[in-house]
Short mmCIF file of C-alpha atoms and ligand atoms in Angstrom, two decimals:
data_model
loop_
_atom_site.label_atom_id
_atom_site.label_comp_id
_atom_site.label_asym_id
_atom_site.label_seq_id
_atom_site.Cartn_x
_atom_site.Cartn_y
_atom_site.Cartn_z
CA MET A 1 104.29 94.37 93.55
CA LYS A 2 104.66 91.07 91.74
CA HIS A 3 101.57 88.98 92.23
CA ALA A 4 101.13 85.63 90.64
CA GLU A 5 97.70 86.67 89.53
CA LYS A 6 96.07 90.02 89.14
CA ILE A 7 93.12 91.77 87.63
CA LEU A 8 93.77 95.09 85.95
CA ILE A 9 91.04 97.72 86.25
CA MET A 10 91.37 100.44 83.63
CA ASP A 11 89.83 103.65 84.91
CA PHE A 12 87.63 105.68 82.60
CA GLY A 13 86.73 108.09 85.38
CA SER A 14 83.80 106.41 87.10
CA GLN A 15 82.94 107.35 90.64
CA TYR A 16 82.71 103.59 91.23
CA THR A 17 86.20 102.54 90.06
CA GLN A 18 87.53 102.10 93.59
CA LEU A 19 84.45 100.15 94.46
CA ILE A 20 85.18 97.71 91.63
CA ALA A 21 88.65 97.23 93.10
CA ARG A 22 87.22 96.61 96.54
CA ARG A 23 84.82 94.00 95.23
CA VAL A 24 87.56 92.13 93.40
CA ARG A 25 89.71 92.09 96.52
CA GLU A 26 86.74 91.01 98.61
CA ALA A 27 86.66 87.98 96.33
CA ARG A 28 90.30 87.49 97.40
CA VAL A 29 91.77 88.26 94.02
CA TYR A 30 94.47 90.89 93.81
CA CYS A 31 93.80 93.86 91.53
CA GLU A 32 95.20 97.22 90.58
CA ILE A 33 93.64 100.30 89.05
CA SER A 34 95.47 101.89 86.13
CA ARG A 35 94.81 104.79 83.83
CA HIS A 36 92.57 103.94 80.89
CA ASP A 37 95.47 104.66 78.53
CA LEU A 38 98.08 102.40 80.11
CA PRO A 39 100.38 101.45 77.21
CA LEU A 40 100.04 98.01 75.76
CA GLU A 41 103.63 97.09 76.67
CA SER A 42 102.89 97.80 80.34
CA ILE A 43 99.78 95.66 80.21
CA LEU A 44 101.76 92.82 78.71
CA LYS A 45 104.35 93.16 81.44
CA GLU A 46 101.66 93.03 84.12
CA LYS A 47 100.25 89.81 82.65
CA PRO A 48 96.78 90.31 84.13
CA ALA A 49 94.44 87.33 84.34
CA GLY A 50 91.63 89.64 83.31
CA ILE A 51 90.90 93.26 82.51
CA ILE A 52 87.94 95.30 83.72
CA LEU A 53 87.09 98.55 81.93
CA SER A 54 85.35 100.88 84.35
CA GLY A 55 82.45 103.18 83.67
CA GLY A 56 83.00 106.86 83.10
CA PRO A 57 81.14 110.16 82.83
CA ASP A 58 82.04 110.90 79.22
CA SER A 59 80.30 110.08 75.97
CA VAL A 60 82.18 107.83 73.54
CA TYR A 61 81.16 110.18 70.73
CA ARG A 62 82.62 113.30 72.22
CA GLU A 63 85.86 114.27 70.58
CA GLY A 64 88.74 113.71 72.95
CA SER A 65 86.77 111.33 75.15
CA PRO A 66 88.89 108.54 76.69
CA SER A 67 89.51 105.78 74.23
CA LEU A 68 90.89 102.27 74.27
CA ASP A 69 93.82 100.65 72.48
CA LEU A 70 91.99 98.10 70.32
CA ARG A 71 94.87 95.65 70.55
CA ILE A 72 93.90 95.07 74.18
CA LEU A 73 90.88 93.17 72.95
CA ASP A 74 93.13 90.81 70.99
CA LEU A 75 95.51 89.74 73.72
CA GLY A 76 93.52 86.67 74.63
CA ILE A 77 92.93 88.16 78.08
CA PRO A 78 89.27 88.17 79.20
CA VAL A 79 87.74 91.66 79.33
CA LEU A 80 84.72 92.94 81.21
CA GLY A 81 83.50 96.39 80.15
CA ILE A 82 81.16 98.14 82.57
CA CYS A 83 78.88 100.96 81.33
CA TYR A 84 81.26 103.32 79.45
CA GLY A 85 83.59 100.30 79.29
CA MET A 86 80.93 98.39 77.35
CA GLN A 87 80.17 101.34 75.09
CA ILE A 88 83.82 101.82 74.20
CA ILE A 89 84.16 98.14 73.29
CA ALA A 90 81.04 98.33 71.11
CA ARG A 91 82.11 101.53 69.43
CA MET A 92 85.71 100.46 68.78
CA LEU A 93 84.64 97.14 67.29
CA GLY A 94 82.22 98.66 64.80
CA GLY A 95 78.93 98.75 66.72
CA THR A 96 77.01 101.94 67.41
CA VAL A 97 76.25 103.83 70.56
CA GLU A 98 73.41 106.34 70.81
CA ARG A 99 72.25 108.89 73.27
CA GLY A 100 69.28 107.39 75.11
CA LYS A 101 66.06 109.40 75.08
CA GLU A 102 66.47 109.90 78.76
CA ARG A 103 69.09 109.02 81.32
CA GLU A 104 68.46 105.61 82.81
CA TYR A 105 69.17 105.83 86.50
CA GLY A 106 68.37 103.59 89.43
CA LYS A 107 67.24 100.04 90.03
CA THR A 108 66.11 98.32 86.86
CA GLU A 109 64.75 94.90 86.10
CA ILE A 110 66.57 93.06 83.33
CA LYS A 111 65.91 89.78 81.60
CA ILE A 112 68.74 87.41 80.78
CA ILE A 113 68.09 86.15 77.26
CA ARG A 114 71.23 84.18 76.47
CA GLU A 115 73.30 81.84 78.50
CA ASN A 116 76.37 83.66 79.67
CA SER A 117 79.19 82.73 82.02
CA LEU A 118 78.76 86.05 83.82
CA TYR A 119 75.23 85.09 84.78
CA ARG A 120 75.92 81.50 85.80
CA GLY A 121 73.67 80.39 88.62
CA LEU A 122 71.35 83.38 88.33
CA ASP A 123 67.63 83.57 87.62
CA GLU A 124 66.34 84.94 84.36
CA ILE A 125 65.10 88.16 85.96
CA GLN A 126 67.65 90.32 87.78
CA ILE A 127 67.56 93.67 89.56
CA VAL A 128 70.52 95.83 88.59
CA TRP A 129 71.73 99.41 89.08
CA MET A 130 71.80 101.62 86.02
CA SER A 131 73.41 105.01 85.66
CA HIS A 132 73.94 106.05 82.08
CA GLY A 133 72.89 108.38 79.30
CA ASP A 134 74.31 106.64 76.22
CA ARG A 135 73.59 103.08 75.24
CA VAL A 136 74.65 100.49 72.69
CA LYS A 137 72.35 100.33 69.69
CA GLU A 138 73.98 97.97 67.22
CA VAL A 139 76.29 95.33 68.57
CA PRO A 140 79.62 94.60 66.89
CA LYS A 141 80.04 91.47 64.76
CA LYS A 142 80.49 88.23 66.69
CA PHE A 143 78.80 89.71 69.75
CA THR A 144 75.58 88.33 71.20
CA ILE A 145 73.04 90.30 73.19
CA THR A 146 72.79 88.53 76.53
CA SER A 147 70.20 90.60 78.39
CA ARG A 148 67.70 93.40 77.92
CA SER A 149 65.36 95.57 79.90
CA GLU A 150 61.96 96.96 79.08
CA SER A 151 63.34 100.21 77.77
CA ASN A 152 66.71 99.00 76.52
CA PRO A 153 67.11 96.07 74.12
CA VAL A 154 70.90 95.85 74.66
CA VAL A 155 71.78 95.68 78.35
CA SER A 156 74.68 93.29 78.01
CA ILE A 157 76.73 91.73 75.22
CA ALA A 158 79.33 89.02 74.92
CA ASP A 159 81.88 87.63 72.48
CA TYR A 160 82.11 84.11 73.89
CA GLU A 161 85.10 83.09 71.83
CA LYS A 162 87.28 86.01 72.86
CA LYS A 163 85.78 86.16 76.36
CA ILE A 164 84.85 89.80 76.02
CA PHE A 165 81.82 90.93 77.99
CA GLY A 166 80.01 94.23 78.19
CA ILE A 167 77.36 95.19 80.72
CA GLN A 168 75.49 98.45 80.85
CA PHE A 169 74.76 98.31 84.59
CA HIS A 170 77.05 98.45 87.62
CA PRO A 171 77.66 95.06 89.29
CA GLU A 172 79.98 96.70 91.86
CA VAL A 173 77.13 98.68 93.45
CA ASN A 174 75.12 96.96 96.19
CA HIS A 175 71.83 97.79 94.50
CA THR A 176 72.71 95.26 91.80
CA GLU A 177 71.38 92.39 93.84
CA ASN A 178 73.63 89.68 92.43
CA GLY A 179 76.47 91.97 91.39
CA MET A 180 79.01 90.13 93.52
CA THR A 181 78.02 86.80 91.93
CA MET A 182 78.58 88.33 88.49
CA ILE A 183 81.99 89.66 89.52
CA ARG A 184 82.91 86.28 90.99
CA ASN A 185 81.71 84.57 87.83
CA PHE A 186 84.02 86.80 85.81
CA LEU A 187 86.99 86.27 88.14
CA PHE A 188 86.67 82.54 88.67
CA GLY A 189 84.51 81.28 85.81
CA VAL A 190 85.99 83.38 83.00
CA CYS A 191 89.48 84.42 84.13
CA ALA A 192 90.13 81.20 86.10
CA CYS A 193 91.57 83.13 89.05
CA ARG A 194 92.13 81.44 92.37
CA ALA A 195 90.82 83.07 95.55
CA ASP A 196 94.15 83.10 97.31
CA TRP A 197 94.89 86.73 98.05
CA ASN A 198 94.85 87.68 101.71
CA MET A 199 96.76 89.80 104.17
CA ALA A 200 99.12 87.06 105.31
CA LYS A 201 100.08 86.56 101.69
CA PHE A 202 100.43 90.27 101.11
CA LEU A 203 102.69 90.49 104.14
CA GLU A 204 104.86 87.65 102.90
CA ASP A 205 105.08 89.12 99.38
CA SER A 206 105.88 92.62 100.52
CA VAL A 207 108.58 91.50 102.95
CA ARG A 208 110.24 89.75 100.03
CA ASP A 209 109.81 92.79 97.78
CA ILE A 210 111.30 95.14 100.37
CA GLN A 211 114.26 92.81 100.89
CA GLU A 212 114.89 92.67 97.15
CA LYS A 213 114.59 96.40 96.71
CA VAL A 214 116.64 97.50 99.71
CA GLY A 215 119.35 94.85 99.52
CA LYS A 216 121.91 95.74 102.19
CA GLY A 217 120.86 99.40 102.28
CA LYS A 218 119.63 101.52 105.16
CA VAL A 219 116.09 102.90 105.42
CA ILE A 220 114.67 105.86 107.30
CA CYS A 221 111.00 106.32 108.18
CA ALA A 222 109.11 109.14 109.88
CA LEU A 223 106.82 107.81 112.58
CA SER A 224 103.90 110.19 113.16
CA GLY A 225 101.71 108.26 115.56
CA GLY A 226 99.22 107.55 112.78
CA VAL A 227 98.27 104.13 111.49
CA ASP A 228 99.86 104.33 108.03
CA SER A 229 103.34 105.26 109.15
CA ALA A 230 103.19 102.73 111.99
CA VAL A 231 102.23 99.85 109.69
CA THR A 232 104.88 100.92 107.17
CA ALA A 233 107.58 100.96 109.83
CA LEU A 234 106.60 97.55 111.19
CA LEU A 235 106.53 96.04 107.74
CA VAL A 236 109.93 97.41 106.77
CA HIS A 237 111.30 96.32 110.14
CA ARG A 238 109.98 92.82 109.54
CA ALA A 239 111.90 92.81 106.24
CA ILE A 240 115.24 94.40 107.17
CA GLY A 241 115.32 94.64 110.97
CA GLU A 242 117.94 96.94 112.45
CA ARG A 243 118.72 98.66 109.19
CA LEU A 244 115.53 100.67 109.63
CA THR A 245 115.73 103.87 111.67
CA CYS A 246 112.49 105.59 112.61
CA ILE A 247 112.41 109.28 113.37
CA PHE A 248 109.70 110.57 115.66
CA VAL A 249 109.60 114.36 115.54
CA ASP A 250 107.82 115.57 118.67
CA ASN A 251 106.50 119.05 117.90
CA GLY A 252 105.01 119.59 121.34
CA LEU A 253 101.56 119.79 119.78
CA LEU A 254 100.47 116.20 120.21
CA ARG A 255 97.69 114.81 122.38
CA LYS A 256 98.38 114.31 126.08
CA ASN A 257 100.89 111.46 126.70
CA GLU A 258 101.02 110.70 122.98
CA ALA A 259 104.81 110.79 122.76
CA GLU A 260 105.34 108.42 125.70
CA GLU A 261 102.73 106.00 124.46
CA LEU A 262 104.21 105.96 120.99
CA LEU A 263 107.72 105.35 122.25
CA ASN A 264 106.57 102.63 124.61
CA ARG A 265 104.65 100.84 121.97
CA PHE A 266 107.25 100.93 119.21
CA ARG A 267 110.44 100.67 121.22
CA MET A 268 109.40 98.30 123.98
CA LYS A 269 106.82 96.14 122.31
CA PHE A 270 108.10 96.06 118.73
CA HIS A 271 111.79 96.77 119.30
CA LEU A 272 112.01 99.39 116.58
CA ASN A 273 114.94 101.75 116.58
CA VAL A 274 113.05 105.01 117.17
CA GLN A 275 114.92 108.30 117.46
CA HIS A 276 112.84 110.62 119.60
CA VAL A 277 113.52 114.19 118.53
CA ASP A 278 112.01 116.55 121.08
CA ALA A 279 111.63 119.67 118.99
CA SER A 280 108.78 121.28 120.96
CA ASN A 281 110.78 124.44 121.65
CA GLU A 282 111.81 124.84 118.04
CA PHE A 283 108.23 124.54 116.84
CA LEU A 284 106.76 126.78 119.51
CA ASN A 285 109.41 129.44 118.90
CA ALA A 286 108.68 129.40 115.20
CA LEU A 287 104.97 129.78 115.93
CA GLN A 288 105.35 132.74 118.25
CA GLY A 289 103.02 135.59 117.38
CA VAL A 290 101.42 133.66 114.49
CA ASP A 291 97.66 133.36 114.40
CA ASP A 292 96.92 132.77 110.72
CA PRO A 293 95.92 129.12 110.14
CA GLU A 294 97.66 128.72 106.80
CA GLN A 295 100.82 130.29 108.09
CA LYS A 296 100.76 127.93 111.07
CA ARG A 297 100.48 124.98 108.68
CA ARG A 298 103.35 126.23 106.53
CA ILE A 299 105.65 126.88 109.47
CA ILE A 300 104.99 123.44 110.95
CA GLY A 301 105.42 121.71 107.58
CA ASN A 302 108.71 123.42 106.84
CA LYS A 303 110.05 122.91 110.32
CA PHE A 304 109.24 119.24 110.13
CA ILE A 305 111.20 118.87 106.89
CA GLU A 306 114.14 120.81 108.25
CA ILE A 307 114.35 118.62 111.35
CA PHE A 308 113.84 115.40 109.46
CA GLU A 309 116.63 116.25 107.03
CA ARG A 310 118.92 117.13 109.90
CA GLU A 311 118.26 113.77 111.56
CA ALA A 312 118.68 111.88 108.30
CA ASP A 313 122.09 113.52 107.80
CA LYS A 314 123.16 112.29 111.21
CA ILE A 315 122.49 108.69 110.25
CA GLY A 316 124.58 108.85 107.08
CA ASP A 317 124.77 106.34 104.19
CA LEU A 318 121.02 106.39 103.82
CA GLU A 319 119.61 105.12 100.58
CA PHE A 320 115.91 104.66 101.20
CA LEU A 321 112.97 106.53 102.64
CA ALA A 322 109.91 104.49 103.69
CA GLN A 323 106.59 106.34 103.44
CA GLY A 324 103.07 105.34 104.41
CA THR A 325 101.42 106.43 101.17
CA ILE A 326 98.23 104.43 100.75
CA TYR A 327 96.19 103.68 97.67
CA PRO A 328 93.60 106.50 97.94
CA ASP A 329 96.49 109.01 98.32
CA ARG A 330 97.90 107.85 95.03
CA ILE A 331 94.58 107.91 93.28
CA GLU A 332 93.85 111.42 94.44
CA SER A 333 97.19 112.87 93.64
CA SER A 334 98.92 111.13 90.81
CA SER A 335 99.18 109.29 87.59
CA VAL A 336 96.85 106.48 88.58
CA LYS A 337 93.76 108.56 88.43
CA GLY A 338 91.41 108.41 85.51
CA PRO A 339 90.22 111.23 83.34
CA SER A 340 87.84 112.88 85.75
CA ALA A 341 88.60 111.74 89.27
CA VAL A 342 87.71 114.23 91.96
CA ILE A 343 90.56 116.38 93.20
CA LYS A 344 90.62 116.68 96.95
CA THR A 345 92.50 119.36 98.77
CA HIS A 346 95.50 117.76 100.33
CA HIS A 347 96.71 118.47 103.79
CA ASN A 348 100.36 118.06 103.15
CA VAL A 349 101.93 118.66 106.49
CA GLY A 350 104.25 115.81 107.23
CA GLY A 351 105.12 115.58 103.55
CA LEU A 352 108.76 114.94 103.05
CA PRO A 353 111.27 116.97 101.06
CA GLU A 354 111.10 116.36 97.37
CA GLU A 355 114.72 117.12 96.85
CA MET A 356 115.90 114.39 99.23
CA THR A 357 117.79 112.04 97.00
CA LEU A 358 116.48 108.89 98.60
CA ASN A 359 114.70 106.04 96.88
CA LEU A 360 111.16 105.60 98.05
CA VAL A 361 109.84 102.46 99.69
CA GLU A 362 106.04 102.65 99.78
CA PRO A 363 104.81 99.20 100.76
CA LEU A 364 101.19 100.27 101.40
CA SER A 365 100.72 102.05 98.11
CA GLU A 366 98.33 99.41 96.84
CA LEU A 367 96.15 99.10 99.93
CA PHE A 368 92.91 100.70 101.05
CA LYS A 369 92.60 102.06 104.59
CA ASP A 370 90.76 99.06 106.01
CA GLU A 371 93.31 96.76 104.39
CA VAL A 372 96.10 98.74 106.07
CA ARG A 373 94.34 98.12 109.39
CA ARG A 374 94.09 94.41 108.68
CA LEU A 375 97.77 94.34 107.80
CA GLY A 376 98.44 96.15 111.08
CA ILE A 377 96.70 93.35 112.96
CA GLU A 378 98.75 90.81 111.03
CA LEU A 379 101.87 92.67 112.22
CA GLY A 380 100.74 92.59 115.85
CA LEU A 381 99.33 96.09 116.30
CA ASP A 382 96.52 96.26 118.82
CA ALA A 383 92.95 97.08 117.80
CA GLU A 384 92.86 100.10 120.10
CA PHE A 385 95.76 101.70 118.24
CA LEU A 386 94.30 100.86 114.85
CA LYS A 387 90.90 102.32 115.70
CA ARG A 388 92.18 105.69 116.87
CA HIS A 389 90.56 108.80 115.45
CA PRO A 390 92.63 110.65 112.85
CA PHE A 391 94.85 113.46 114.03
CA PRO A 392 95.96 116.33 111.80
CA GLY A 393 99.62 116.79 110.88
CA PRO A 394 99.83 120.30 112.39
CA GLY A 395 98.37 118.84 115.58
CA LEU A 396 96.99 121.07 118.30
CA ALA A 397 98.25 124.17 116.51
CA VAL A 398 95.07 124.16 114.41
CA ARG A 399 92.94 123.55 117.49
CA ILE A 400 94.35 126.45 119.45
CA ILE A 401 92.66 129.34 117.73
CA GLY A 402 94.94 132.34 117.74
CA GLU A 403 98.51 132.25 118.96
CA VAL A 404 99.95 128.92 120.10
CA THR A 405 101.75 128.95 123.44
CA VAL A 406 103.02 126.21 125.76
CA GLU A 407 100.43 127.15 128.35
CA ARG A 408 97.54 127.05 125.91
CA ALA A 409 98.74 123.71 124.50
CA LYS A 410 98.74 122.30 128.01
CA VAL A 411 95.19 123.51 128.75
CA LEU A 412 93.96 121.99 125.50
CA GLN A 413 95.74 118.68 126.08
CA GLU A 414 94.13 118.31 129.50
CA ALA A 415 90.63 119.14 128.29
CA ASP A 416 90.96 116.94 125.21
CA ALA A 417 92.16 114.01 127.31
CA ILE A 418 89.06 114.25 129.54
CA PHE A 419 86.75 114.33 126.52
CA ILE A 420 88.41 111.28 124.96
CA GLU A 421 88.53 109.40 128.26
CA GLU A 422 84.78 109.94 128.77
CA LEU A 423 84.07 108.86 125.20
CA LYS A 424 85.91 105.62 125.78
CA LYS A 425 84.29 105.02 129.17
CA SER A 426 80.83 105.49 127.75
CA GLY A 427 81.48 103.18 124.79
CA LEU A 428 80.87 106.00 122.31
CA TYR A 429 84.42 106.36 121.00
CA ASP A 430 84.03 103.86 118.17
CA GLN A 431 80.73 105.35 117.04
CA VAL A 432 82.28 108.76 116.57
CA SER A 433 84.58 109.22 113.57
CA GLN A 434 86.62 111.98 115.15
CA ALA A 435 86.36 113.93 118.39
CA PHE A 436 88.52 116.61 119.95
CA ALA A 437 88.54 119.84 121.90
CA VAL A 438 89.31 123.31 120.54
CA LEU A 439 90.62 126.19 122.62
CA LEU A 440 89.08 129.53 121.68
CA PRO A 441 90.79 132.92 121.95
CA ILE A 442 87.95 134.35 123.99
CA ARG A 443 87.56 134.67 127.72
CA THR A 444 84.22 134.85 129.47
CA VAL A 445 83.05 135.59 132.97
CA GLY A 446 82.14 132.80 135.35
CA VAL A 447 81.67 132.18 139.01
CA MET A 448 83.43 129.55 141.05
CA GLY A 449 82.70 129.25 144.73
CA ASP A 450 82.02 132.87 145.55
CA ALA A 451 84.61 134.29 143.23
CA ARG A 452 84.39 135.77 139.79
CA THR A 453 86.45 134.03 137.10
CA TYR A 454 87.49 135.34 133.71
CA GLU A 455 88.76 132.39 131.73
CA ASN A 456 88.90 130.58 128.39
CA VAL A 457 86.06 129.07 126.40
CA LEU A 458 86.59 125.53 125.16
CA ALA A 459 84.64 123.96 122.29
CA LEU A 460 84.00 120.25 121.84
CA ARG A 461 83.82 118.85 118.33
CA ALA A 462 82.63 115.35 117.44
CA VAL A 463 81.61 114.20 113.98
CA HIS A 464 80.33 111.18 112.20
CA THR A 465 81.52 110.70 108.64
CA LEU A 466 82.31 108.01 106.10
CA ASP A 467 85.00 109.78 104.14
CA PHE A 468 85.72 113.12 105.88
CA MET A 469 84.59 114.95 102.75
CA THR A 470 81.23 115.55 104.38
CA ALA A 471 80.46 115.14 108.07
CA ASP A 472 77.65 115.55 110.56
CA TRP A 473 77.95 116.53 114.20
CA PHE A 474 77.38 113.70 116.61
CA GLY A 475 74.19 113.68 118.68
CA PHE A 476 75.41 112.90 122.20
CA PRO A 477 73.06 112.10 125.07
CA HIS A 478 72.75 115.24 127.23
CA ASP A 479 74.05 113.39 130.27
CA PHE A 480 77.26 112.68 128.47
CA LEU A 481 77.81 116.32 127.50
CA ARG A 482 76.96 117.40 131.03
CA ARG A 483 79.52 115.02 132.51
CA VAL A 484 82.28 116.10 130.13
CA SER A 485 81.57 119.78 130.65
CA THR A 486 81.50 119.48 134.44
CA ARG A 487 84.74 117.54 134.52
CA ILE A 488 86.55 119.96 132.22
CA VAL A 489 85.49 123.07 134.10
CA ASN A 490 86.33 121.45 137.44
CA GLU A 491 89.59 119.81 136.47
CA VAL A 492 91.21 122.04 133.87
CA ARG A 493 92.52 125.29 135.18
CA GLY A 494 91.96 128.10 132.76
CA VAL A 495 88.59 126.95 131.35
CA ASN A 496 85.29 128.17 132.77
CA ARG A 497 82.92 127.52 129.89
CA VAL A 498 82.37 124.60 127.48
CA VAL A 499 80.35 124.74 124.25
CA TYR A 500 79.46 122.05 121.72
CA ASP A 501 79.97 122.61 117.99
CA ILE A 502 76.79 121.75 116.04
CA SER A 503 78.00 122.52 112.51
CA THR A 504 78.00 120.12 109.60
CA LYS A 505 80.67 119.87 106.91
CA PRO A 506 80.01 121.56 104.54
CA PRO A 507 79.69 124.45 105.08
CA SER A 508 82.00 124.12 108.12
CA THR A 509 85.05 121.88 108.15
CA VAL A 510 85.94 119.26 110.73
CA GLU A 511 88.88 121.19 112.15
CA TRP A 512 88.34 124.80 113.11
CA GLU A 513 91.40 126.00 111.20
P1 XMP B 601 88.78 119.21 107.50
O1 XMP B 601 89.10 120.16 108.62
O2 XMP B 601 89.46 119.57 106.21
O3 XMP B 601 89.37 117.82 107.95
O4 XMP B 601 87.30 119.03 107.32
C1 XMP B 601 89.15 116.58 107.34
C2 XMP B 601 90.07 115.57 107.98
O5 XMP B 601 91.43 115.90 107.69
C3 XMP B 601 92.15 116.13 108.89
N1 XMP B 601 93.07 117.25 108.67
C4 XMP B 601 94.40 117.14 108.47
N2 XMP B 601 95.19 116.05 108.44
N3 XMP B 601 97.06 117.44 108.03
C5 XMP B 601 96.53 116.22 108.24
O6 XMP B 601 97.29 115.25 108.23
C6 XMP B 601 96.33 118.58 108.03
O7 XMP B 601 96.83 119.68 107.81
C7 XMP B 601 94.92 118.41 108.28
N4 XMP B 601 93.88 119.28 108.34
C8 XMP B 601 92.75 118.53 108.59
C9 XMP B 601 91.11 116.43 109.94
O8 XMP B 601 91.59 116.15 111.25
C10 XMP B 601 89.99 115.54 109.50
O9 XMP B 601 90.21 114.21 109.92
#
């Protein structure tokens, strides 16, 4: 996107790179993360107001370690090098970097010894967060040492004339007590940015971008019921109105009443043109006799693509496909990522056909999840919708262990709806990151009234997590579990026993399949 003013963050593989981006945006300055080796021509095209070089796990002396195009330091654009970013500046400009005797890790007290625009307004003694093995020994010509610690005589350096700064610690981490002030000093004091980036502005800019890109063309968008696709659709609709067609593929494996609620919300309230494709039978037929989780995923993924293509053909003259790709998706899966970013297993169901010859419109591709939610609010989406727990692409198919049938889907929908309703009633829904019911392929004996029953076991799963990479099971009050269990056994025919899943991720996963 074209922004009047942006900060470019060049990623050398630090686990904190995204955090740097968040901090810059918190200061209401727009920024983007790029690879550390973004060509000079691209940088010139971007015209950043400032460049931040991230930290990274490598050692500048290792052969093949990420390097920096020296010309970047001569563009007249202010540069802030953090940790590895500082070491690479020092090394490239003729200083030396050495392996410290021991890794310096954790909170450290530093002393500011030279006036420095990064440290404006700060006391002489600062607590900062260190995490490094190598350190700068000799500083390059024209650079001044601006701070030191007890064990390290070169904690930060600066070339005042060229506005190039290097700091060994991490200002983006909360443990650096005045880290945000330092970042703000760089953005406003050194790069002369204005704090004018916000969601209303983003909305305005992206509507204009979409209009320019799409011209008089037609756009198609798959609506899944999730936040990202919903916000994408509303944004594109805001830009081009009726020329957007949304396809909602109902696979019969959604939560209870999900389809109706989705259609009501997007057709009635937002006036989107949503094609409801009820493909439950097609999906359930394709799943007949299948109990392997991966095979279920594949079948559902392929079916989705087949149906989506069929619907797209019906519309005709399509030129564009709008997708709700968000920033972390791009970082995890593509060219943006730095040299050693973590690779996460992707759950690709709902992915669209690569061979479709449509141009992509991905208006959220620069936003983080919480920014997408804020944009959703800007577009009129209600908080309840935006706060919903995530739901997997293959839907209830991976929560019905064993073969998926219409009857079993119905039993699960009913039980799940009771669990979620009770969570909302008790005010616990927002404290839990994700909660759902799982239908097991086992029957057990029970007694109801005076009669013997032989019915299904249902498991409840509820986790708390920050990033879904690790998760802990949620500690409910016993009363709550008792109430949910009683209601499910009494109200859902086909279930006579309820159990609660007390496994963490890892070694378990959130979903059972
Ligand atoms: P796991 O089970 O891997 O789940 O611990 C982590 C998060 O990912 C969701 N999930 C999926 N989402 N398609 C999706 O769109 C999938 O195939 C899929 N599998 C798991 C899961 O619900 C949880 O939020």
